[in-house]
mmCIF file of C-alpha atoms in Angstrom:
data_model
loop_
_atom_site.group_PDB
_atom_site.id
_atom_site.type_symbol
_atom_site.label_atom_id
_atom_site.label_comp_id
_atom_site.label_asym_id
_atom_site.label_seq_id
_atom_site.Cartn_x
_atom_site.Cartn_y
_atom_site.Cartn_z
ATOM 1 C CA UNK A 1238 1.167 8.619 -25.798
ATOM 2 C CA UNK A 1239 -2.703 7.582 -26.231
ATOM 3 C CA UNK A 1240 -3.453 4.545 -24.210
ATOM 4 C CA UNK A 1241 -6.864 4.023 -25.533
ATOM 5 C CA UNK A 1242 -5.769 1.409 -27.707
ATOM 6 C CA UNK A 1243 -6.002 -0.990 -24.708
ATOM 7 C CA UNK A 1244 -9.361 -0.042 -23.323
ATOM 8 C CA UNK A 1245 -11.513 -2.689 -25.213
ATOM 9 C CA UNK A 1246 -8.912 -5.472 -23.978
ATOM 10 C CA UNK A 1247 -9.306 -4.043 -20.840
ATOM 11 C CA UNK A 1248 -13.173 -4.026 -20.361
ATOM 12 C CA UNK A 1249 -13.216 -7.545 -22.060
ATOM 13 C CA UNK A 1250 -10.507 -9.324 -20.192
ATOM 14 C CA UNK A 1251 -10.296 -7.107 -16.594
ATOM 15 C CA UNK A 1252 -6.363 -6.922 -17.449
ATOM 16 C CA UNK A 1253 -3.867 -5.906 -19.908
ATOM 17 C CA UNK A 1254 -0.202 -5.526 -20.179
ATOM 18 C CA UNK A 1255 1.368 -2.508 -21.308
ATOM 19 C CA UNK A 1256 4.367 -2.936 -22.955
ATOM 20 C CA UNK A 1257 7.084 -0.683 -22.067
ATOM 21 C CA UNK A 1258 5.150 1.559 -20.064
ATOM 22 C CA UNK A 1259 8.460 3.009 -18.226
ATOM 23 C CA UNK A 1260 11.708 2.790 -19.696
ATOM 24 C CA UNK A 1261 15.012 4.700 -20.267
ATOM 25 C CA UNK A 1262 16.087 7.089 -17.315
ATOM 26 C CA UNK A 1263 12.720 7.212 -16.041
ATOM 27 C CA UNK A 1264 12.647 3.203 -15.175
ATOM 28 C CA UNK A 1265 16.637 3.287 -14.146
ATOM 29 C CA UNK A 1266 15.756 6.320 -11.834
ATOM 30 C CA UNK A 1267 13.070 4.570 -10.180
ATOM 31 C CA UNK A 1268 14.909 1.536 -9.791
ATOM 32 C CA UNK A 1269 17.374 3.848 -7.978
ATOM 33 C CA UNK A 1270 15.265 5.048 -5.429
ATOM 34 C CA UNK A 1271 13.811 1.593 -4.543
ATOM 35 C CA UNK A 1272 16.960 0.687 -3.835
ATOM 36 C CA UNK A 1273 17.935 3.662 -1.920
ATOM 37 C CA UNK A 1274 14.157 3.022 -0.130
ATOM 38 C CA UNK A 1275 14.838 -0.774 0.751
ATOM 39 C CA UNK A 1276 18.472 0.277 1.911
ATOM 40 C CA UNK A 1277 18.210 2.935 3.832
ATOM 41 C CA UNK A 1278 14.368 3.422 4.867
ATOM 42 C CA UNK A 1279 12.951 0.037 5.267
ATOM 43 C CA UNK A 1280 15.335 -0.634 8.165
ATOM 44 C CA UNK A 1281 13.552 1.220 10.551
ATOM 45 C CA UNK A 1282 9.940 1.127 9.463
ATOM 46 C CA UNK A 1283 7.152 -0.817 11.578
ATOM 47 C CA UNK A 1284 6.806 -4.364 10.935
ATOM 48 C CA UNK A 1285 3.371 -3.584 9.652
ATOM 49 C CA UNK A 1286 4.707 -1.613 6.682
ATOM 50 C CA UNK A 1287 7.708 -4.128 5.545
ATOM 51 C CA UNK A 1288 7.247 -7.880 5.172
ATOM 52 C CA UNK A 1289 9.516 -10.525 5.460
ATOM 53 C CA UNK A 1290 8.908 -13.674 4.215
ATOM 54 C CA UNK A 1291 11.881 -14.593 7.261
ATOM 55 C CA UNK A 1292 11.994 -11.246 9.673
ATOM 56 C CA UNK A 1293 15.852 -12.414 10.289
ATOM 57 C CA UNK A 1294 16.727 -12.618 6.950
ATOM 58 C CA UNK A 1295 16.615 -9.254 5.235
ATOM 59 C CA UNK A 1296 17.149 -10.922 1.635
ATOM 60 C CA UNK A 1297 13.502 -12.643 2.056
ATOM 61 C CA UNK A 1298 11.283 -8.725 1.828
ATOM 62 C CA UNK A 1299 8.315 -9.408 0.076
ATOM 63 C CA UNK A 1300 6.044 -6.280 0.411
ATOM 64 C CA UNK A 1301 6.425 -2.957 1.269
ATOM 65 C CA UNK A 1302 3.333 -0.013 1.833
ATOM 66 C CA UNK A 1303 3.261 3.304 3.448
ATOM 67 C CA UNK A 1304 6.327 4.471 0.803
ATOM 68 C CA UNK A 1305 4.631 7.646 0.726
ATOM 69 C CA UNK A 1306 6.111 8.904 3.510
ATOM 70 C CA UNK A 1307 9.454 9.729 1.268
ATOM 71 C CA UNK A 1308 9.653 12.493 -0.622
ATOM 72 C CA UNK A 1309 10.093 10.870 -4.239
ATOM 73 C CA UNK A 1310 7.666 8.353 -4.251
ATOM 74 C CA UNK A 1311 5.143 10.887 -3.156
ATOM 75 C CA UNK A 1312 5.873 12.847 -6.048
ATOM 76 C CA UNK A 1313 5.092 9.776 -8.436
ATOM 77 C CA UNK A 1314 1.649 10.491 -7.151
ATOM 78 C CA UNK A 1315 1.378 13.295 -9.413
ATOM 79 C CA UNK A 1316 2.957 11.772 -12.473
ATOM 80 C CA UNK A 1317 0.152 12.444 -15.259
ATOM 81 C CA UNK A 1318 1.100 9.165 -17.165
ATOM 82 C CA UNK A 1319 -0.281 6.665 -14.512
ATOM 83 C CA UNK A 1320 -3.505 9.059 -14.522
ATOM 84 C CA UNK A 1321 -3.582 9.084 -18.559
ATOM 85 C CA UNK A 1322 -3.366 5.312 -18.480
ATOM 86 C CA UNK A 1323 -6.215 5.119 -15.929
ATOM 87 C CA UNK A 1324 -8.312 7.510 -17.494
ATOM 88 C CA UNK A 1325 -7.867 6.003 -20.864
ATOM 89 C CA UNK A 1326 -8.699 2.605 -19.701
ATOM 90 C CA UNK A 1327 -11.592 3.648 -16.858
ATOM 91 C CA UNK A 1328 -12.746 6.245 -19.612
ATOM 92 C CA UNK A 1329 -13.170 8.943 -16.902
ATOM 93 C CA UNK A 1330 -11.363 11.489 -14.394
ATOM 94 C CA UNK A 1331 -9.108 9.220 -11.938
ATOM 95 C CA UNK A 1332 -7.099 10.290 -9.538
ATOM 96 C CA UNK A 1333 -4.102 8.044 -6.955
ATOM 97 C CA UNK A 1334 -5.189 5.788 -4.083
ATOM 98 C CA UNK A 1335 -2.859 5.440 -1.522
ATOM 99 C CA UNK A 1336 0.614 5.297 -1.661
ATOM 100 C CA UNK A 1337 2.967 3.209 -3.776
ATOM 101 C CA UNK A 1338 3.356 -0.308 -2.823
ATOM 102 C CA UNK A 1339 6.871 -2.865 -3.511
ATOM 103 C CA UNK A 1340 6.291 -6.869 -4.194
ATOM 104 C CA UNK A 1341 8.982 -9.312 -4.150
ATOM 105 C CA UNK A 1342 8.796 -13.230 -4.201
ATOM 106 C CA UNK A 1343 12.379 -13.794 -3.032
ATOM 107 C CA UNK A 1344 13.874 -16.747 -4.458
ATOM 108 C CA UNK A 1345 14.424 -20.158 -2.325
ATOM 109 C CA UNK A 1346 11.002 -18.953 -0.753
ATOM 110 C CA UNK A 1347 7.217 -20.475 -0.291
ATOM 111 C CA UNK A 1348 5.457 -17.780 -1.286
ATOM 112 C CA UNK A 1349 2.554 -17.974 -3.424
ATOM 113 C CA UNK A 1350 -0.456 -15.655 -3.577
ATOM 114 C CA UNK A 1351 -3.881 -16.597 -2.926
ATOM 115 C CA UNK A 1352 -6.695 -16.460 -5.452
ATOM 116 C CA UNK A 1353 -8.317 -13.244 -4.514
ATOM 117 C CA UNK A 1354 -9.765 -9.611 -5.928
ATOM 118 C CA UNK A 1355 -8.498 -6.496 -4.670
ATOM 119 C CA UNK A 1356 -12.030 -4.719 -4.340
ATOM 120 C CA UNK A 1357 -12.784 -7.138 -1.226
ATOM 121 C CA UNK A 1358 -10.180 -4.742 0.210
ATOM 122 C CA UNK A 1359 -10.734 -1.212 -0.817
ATOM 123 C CA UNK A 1360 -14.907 -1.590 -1.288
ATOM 124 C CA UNK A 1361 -15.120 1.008 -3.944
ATOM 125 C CA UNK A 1362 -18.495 1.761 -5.356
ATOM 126 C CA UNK A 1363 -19.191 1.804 -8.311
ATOM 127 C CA UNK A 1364 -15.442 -0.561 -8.891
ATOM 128 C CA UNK A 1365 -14.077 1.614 -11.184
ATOM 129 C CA UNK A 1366 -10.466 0.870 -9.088
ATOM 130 C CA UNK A 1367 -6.759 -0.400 -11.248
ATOM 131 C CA UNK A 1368 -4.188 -1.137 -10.356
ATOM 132 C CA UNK A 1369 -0.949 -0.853 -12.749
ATOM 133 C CA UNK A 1370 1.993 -3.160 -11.429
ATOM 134 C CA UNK A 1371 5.373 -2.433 -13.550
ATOM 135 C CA UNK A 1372 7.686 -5.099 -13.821
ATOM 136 C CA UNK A 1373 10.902 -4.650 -12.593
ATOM 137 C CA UNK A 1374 12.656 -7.456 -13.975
ATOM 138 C CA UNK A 1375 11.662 -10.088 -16.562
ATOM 139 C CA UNK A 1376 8.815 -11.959 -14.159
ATOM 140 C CA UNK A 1377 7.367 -15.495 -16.176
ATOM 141 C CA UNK A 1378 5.979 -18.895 -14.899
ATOM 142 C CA UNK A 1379 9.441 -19.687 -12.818
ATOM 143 C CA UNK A 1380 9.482 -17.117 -10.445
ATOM 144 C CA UNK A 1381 5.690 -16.447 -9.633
ATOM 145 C CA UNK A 1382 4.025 -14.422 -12.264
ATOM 146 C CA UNK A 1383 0.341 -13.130 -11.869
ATOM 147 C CA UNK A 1384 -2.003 -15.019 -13.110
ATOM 148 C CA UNK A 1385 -5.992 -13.808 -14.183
ATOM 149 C CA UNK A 1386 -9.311 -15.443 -14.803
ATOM 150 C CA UNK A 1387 -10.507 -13.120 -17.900
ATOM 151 C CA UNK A 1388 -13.796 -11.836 -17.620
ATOM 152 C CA UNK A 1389 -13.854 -12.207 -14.116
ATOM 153 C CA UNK A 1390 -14.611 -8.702 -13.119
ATOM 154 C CA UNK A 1391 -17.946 -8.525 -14.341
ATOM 155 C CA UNK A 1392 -19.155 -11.393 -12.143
ATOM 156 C CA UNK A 1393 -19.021 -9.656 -8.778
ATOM 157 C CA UNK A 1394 -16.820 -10.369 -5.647
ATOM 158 C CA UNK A 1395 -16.616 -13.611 -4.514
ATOM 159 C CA UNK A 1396 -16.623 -14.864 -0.598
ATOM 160 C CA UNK A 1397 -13.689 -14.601 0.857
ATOM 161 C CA UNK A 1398 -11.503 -15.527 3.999
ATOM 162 C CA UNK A 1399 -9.061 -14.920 6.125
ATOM 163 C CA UNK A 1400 -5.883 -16.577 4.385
ATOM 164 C CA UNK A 1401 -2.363 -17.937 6.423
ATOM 165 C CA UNK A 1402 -0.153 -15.450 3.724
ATOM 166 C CA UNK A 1403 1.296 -12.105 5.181
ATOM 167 C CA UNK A 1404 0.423 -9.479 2.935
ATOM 168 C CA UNK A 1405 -2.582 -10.929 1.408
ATOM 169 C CA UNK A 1406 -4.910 -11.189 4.744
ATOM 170 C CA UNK A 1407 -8.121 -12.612 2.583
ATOM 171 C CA UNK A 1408 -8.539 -15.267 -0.039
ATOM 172 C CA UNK A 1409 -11.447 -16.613 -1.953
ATOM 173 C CA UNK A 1410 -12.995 -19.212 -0.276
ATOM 174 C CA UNK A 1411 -14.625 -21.278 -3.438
ATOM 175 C CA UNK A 1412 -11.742 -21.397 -5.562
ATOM 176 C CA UNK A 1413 -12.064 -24.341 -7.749
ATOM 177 C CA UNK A 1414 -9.690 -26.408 -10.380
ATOM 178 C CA UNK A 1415 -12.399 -25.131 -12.947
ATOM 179 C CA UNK A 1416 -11.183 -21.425 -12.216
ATOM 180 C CA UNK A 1417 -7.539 -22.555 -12.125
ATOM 181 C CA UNK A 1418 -8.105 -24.118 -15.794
ATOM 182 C CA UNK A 1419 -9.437 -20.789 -17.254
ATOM 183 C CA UNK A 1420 -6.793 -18.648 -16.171
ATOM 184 C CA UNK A 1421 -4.489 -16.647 -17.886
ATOM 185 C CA UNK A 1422 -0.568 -16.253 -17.207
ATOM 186 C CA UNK A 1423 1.325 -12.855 -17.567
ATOM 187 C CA UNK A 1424 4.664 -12.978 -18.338
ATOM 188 C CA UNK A 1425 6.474 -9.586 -18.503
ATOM 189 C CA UNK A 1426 10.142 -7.422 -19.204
ATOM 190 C CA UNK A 1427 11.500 -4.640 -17.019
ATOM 191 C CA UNK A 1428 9.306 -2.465 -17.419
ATOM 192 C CA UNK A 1429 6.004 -3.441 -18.731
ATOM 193 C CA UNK A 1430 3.421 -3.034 -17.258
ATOM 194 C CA UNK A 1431 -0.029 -5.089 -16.270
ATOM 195 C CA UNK A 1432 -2.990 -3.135 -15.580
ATOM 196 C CA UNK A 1433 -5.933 -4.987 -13.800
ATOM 197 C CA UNK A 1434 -9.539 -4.384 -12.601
ATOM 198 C CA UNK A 1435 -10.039 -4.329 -9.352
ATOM 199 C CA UNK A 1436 -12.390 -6.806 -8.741
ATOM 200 C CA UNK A 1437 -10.856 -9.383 -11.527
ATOM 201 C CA UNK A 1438 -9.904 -12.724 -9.784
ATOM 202 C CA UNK A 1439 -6.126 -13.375 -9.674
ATOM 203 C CA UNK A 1440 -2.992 -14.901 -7.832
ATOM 204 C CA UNK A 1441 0.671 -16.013 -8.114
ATOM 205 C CA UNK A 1442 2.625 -19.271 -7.602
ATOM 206 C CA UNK A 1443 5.878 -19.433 -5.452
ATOM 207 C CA UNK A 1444 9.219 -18.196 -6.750
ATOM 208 C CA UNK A 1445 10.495 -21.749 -8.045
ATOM 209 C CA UNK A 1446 13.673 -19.941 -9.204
ATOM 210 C CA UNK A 1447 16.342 -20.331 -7.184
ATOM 211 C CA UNK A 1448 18.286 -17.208 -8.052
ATOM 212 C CA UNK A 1449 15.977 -14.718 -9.603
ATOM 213 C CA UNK A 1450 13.349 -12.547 -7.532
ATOM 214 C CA UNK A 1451 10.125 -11.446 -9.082
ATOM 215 C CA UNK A 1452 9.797 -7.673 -8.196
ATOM 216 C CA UNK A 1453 7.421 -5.148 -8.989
ATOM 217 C CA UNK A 1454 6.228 -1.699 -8.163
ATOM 218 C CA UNK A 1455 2.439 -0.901 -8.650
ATOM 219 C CA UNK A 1456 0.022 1.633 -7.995
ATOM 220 C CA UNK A 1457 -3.947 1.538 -7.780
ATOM 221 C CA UNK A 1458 -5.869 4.589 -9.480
ATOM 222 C CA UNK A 1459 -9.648 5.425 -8.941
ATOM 223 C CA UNK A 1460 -12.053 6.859 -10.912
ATOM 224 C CA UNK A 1461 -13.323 10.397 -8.957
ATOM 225 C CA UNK A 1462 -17.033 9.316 -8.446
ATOM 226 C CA UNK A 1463 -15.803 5.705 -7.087
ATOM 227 C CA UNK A 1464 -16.285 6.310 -3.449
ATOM 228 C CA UNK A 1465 -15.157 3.728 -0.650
ATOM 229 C CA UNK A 1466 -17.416 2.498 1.721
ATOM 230 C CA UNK A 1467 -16.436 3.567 5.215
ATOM 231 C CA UNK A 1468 -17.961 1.231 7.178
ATOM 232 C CA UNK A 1469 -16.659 -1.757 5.416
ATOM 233 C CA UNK A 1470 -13.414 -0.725 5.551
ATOM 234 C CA UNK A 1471 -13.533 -0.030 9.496
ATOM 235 C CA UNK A 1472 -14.213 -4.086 9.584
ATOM 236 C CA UNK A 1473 -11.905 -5.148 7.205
ATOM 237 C CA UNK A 1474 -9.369 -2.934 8.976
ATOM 238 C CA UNK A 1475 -10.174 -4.662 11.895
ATOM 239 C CA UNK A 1476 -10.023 -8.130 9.947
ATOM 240 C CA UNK A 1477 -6.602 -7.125 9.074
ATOM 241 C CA UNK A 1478 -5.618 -6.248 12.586
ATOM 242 C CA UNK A 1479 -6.953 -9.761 13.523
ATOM 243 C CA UNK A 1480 -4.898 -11.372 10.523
ATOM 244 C CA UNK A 1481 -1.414 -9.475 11.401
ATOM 245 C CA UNK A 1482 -1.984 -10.643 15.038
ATOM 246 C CA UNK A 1483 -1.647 -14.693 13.909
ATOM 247 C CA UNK A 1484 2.157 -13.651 12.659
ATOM 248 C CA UNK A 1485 5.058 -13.204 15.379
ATOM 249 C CA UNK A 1486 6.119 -9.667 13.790
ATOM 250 C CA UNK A 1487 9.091 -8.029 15.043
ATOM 251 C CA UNK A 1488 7.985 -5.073 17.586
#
């Protein structure tokens, strides 16, 4: 499939949603495998790489990184159709940052996401940095869905700070009810996807459901010439050190 169609809504907007991007026994067997993760791997990973929103409740896991380390999510790192969509929205050679990552907003939870833009974190220049985030259930207004200022990305980062959310160490500092009236809300099936710029401003409002969970699997793709810069990263590293320090994580 050509994903090209979605490029100029893309470079316009800094996001676009993908319908149906995985589906059939592709979606079902990845669905599998998160559950087989979260059942039998997260148990015994460090508390830096699984996050509660209540460390004694196991219901309440919001985020998980590092899922690289098993053997079938680091093959979805070579899976050409998150490159093609990438490439066809970037509009040149990409290739997987990182591993995979897992978001949940459990239900019955306070857990809302701070305005923010996800080149603060990974300082790539130039920004050509996505990231595609696959719904893995039907995710809407209720139960915390992401929500963009279009047109964002072209206007730089803004300043940022350290935020009080686990997972989400840095938030934007000026964030204003005149951003919070232009922004757009993305409400999505199992499996479709949203694909956003990395430096486009967004966030997410608590789960208000009190049954459903809002999960979602997601990978960020660079371009090949967007190169990260070290030195920033050493500090923010050390930001984030300083940030995971403020929460009483299990040892």
């Amino acid at each position: 499939m050509s994903y090209t169609q979605y490029r100029g809504a893309f470079e316009r907007d800094g996001f676009v949603v993908v319908p149906r991007f995985l589906t059939g026994n592709e979606f079902d067997e990845l669905k599998r495998n998160l559950e087989r993760y979260i059942s039998e791997v997260v148990p015994s990973l460090p508390a830096t790489d699984a996050f509660y929103q209540d460390p004694n409740r196991p219901e309440t896991l919001k985020q998980i990184h590092g899922m690289e380390r098993d053997s079938y999510f680091e093959a979805m790192m070579s899976k050409r159709k998150w490159i093609e969509l990438a490439e066809a929205l970037l509009g040149e050679p990409c290739e997987y940052h990182g591993g995979p990552e897992w978001f949940n907003k459990p239900p019955c939870t306070e857990h809302p996401t701070p305005p923010h833009q996800d080149n603060y974190y990974l300082k790539y220049d130039p920004p050509l940095v996505l990231a595609v985030w696959l719904a893995l259930e039907p995710i809407d207004a209720e139960n915390g869905c992401l929500r963009y200022v279009p047109g964002s990305h072209t206007r730089g980062i803004r300043p940022h700070a350290r935020s009080n959310v686990l997972g989400f160490s840095q938030a934007i500092v000026d964030w204003s009810s005149e951003d919070e009236a232009t922004e757009v809300h993305v409400e999505l099936e199992a499996g479709d996807a949203v694909v956003h710029h990395a430096q486009i401003i967004h966030r997410a409002d608590a789960n208000r459901s009190t049954v459903r969970h809002r999960r979602a699997y997601a990978h960020v793709l660079r371009a090949v010439r967007a190169n990260a810069d070290d030195a920033a990263l050493s500090e923010h590293a050390a930001a984030l050190r300083e940030h995971l320090a403020t929460f009483d994580l299990p040892q």
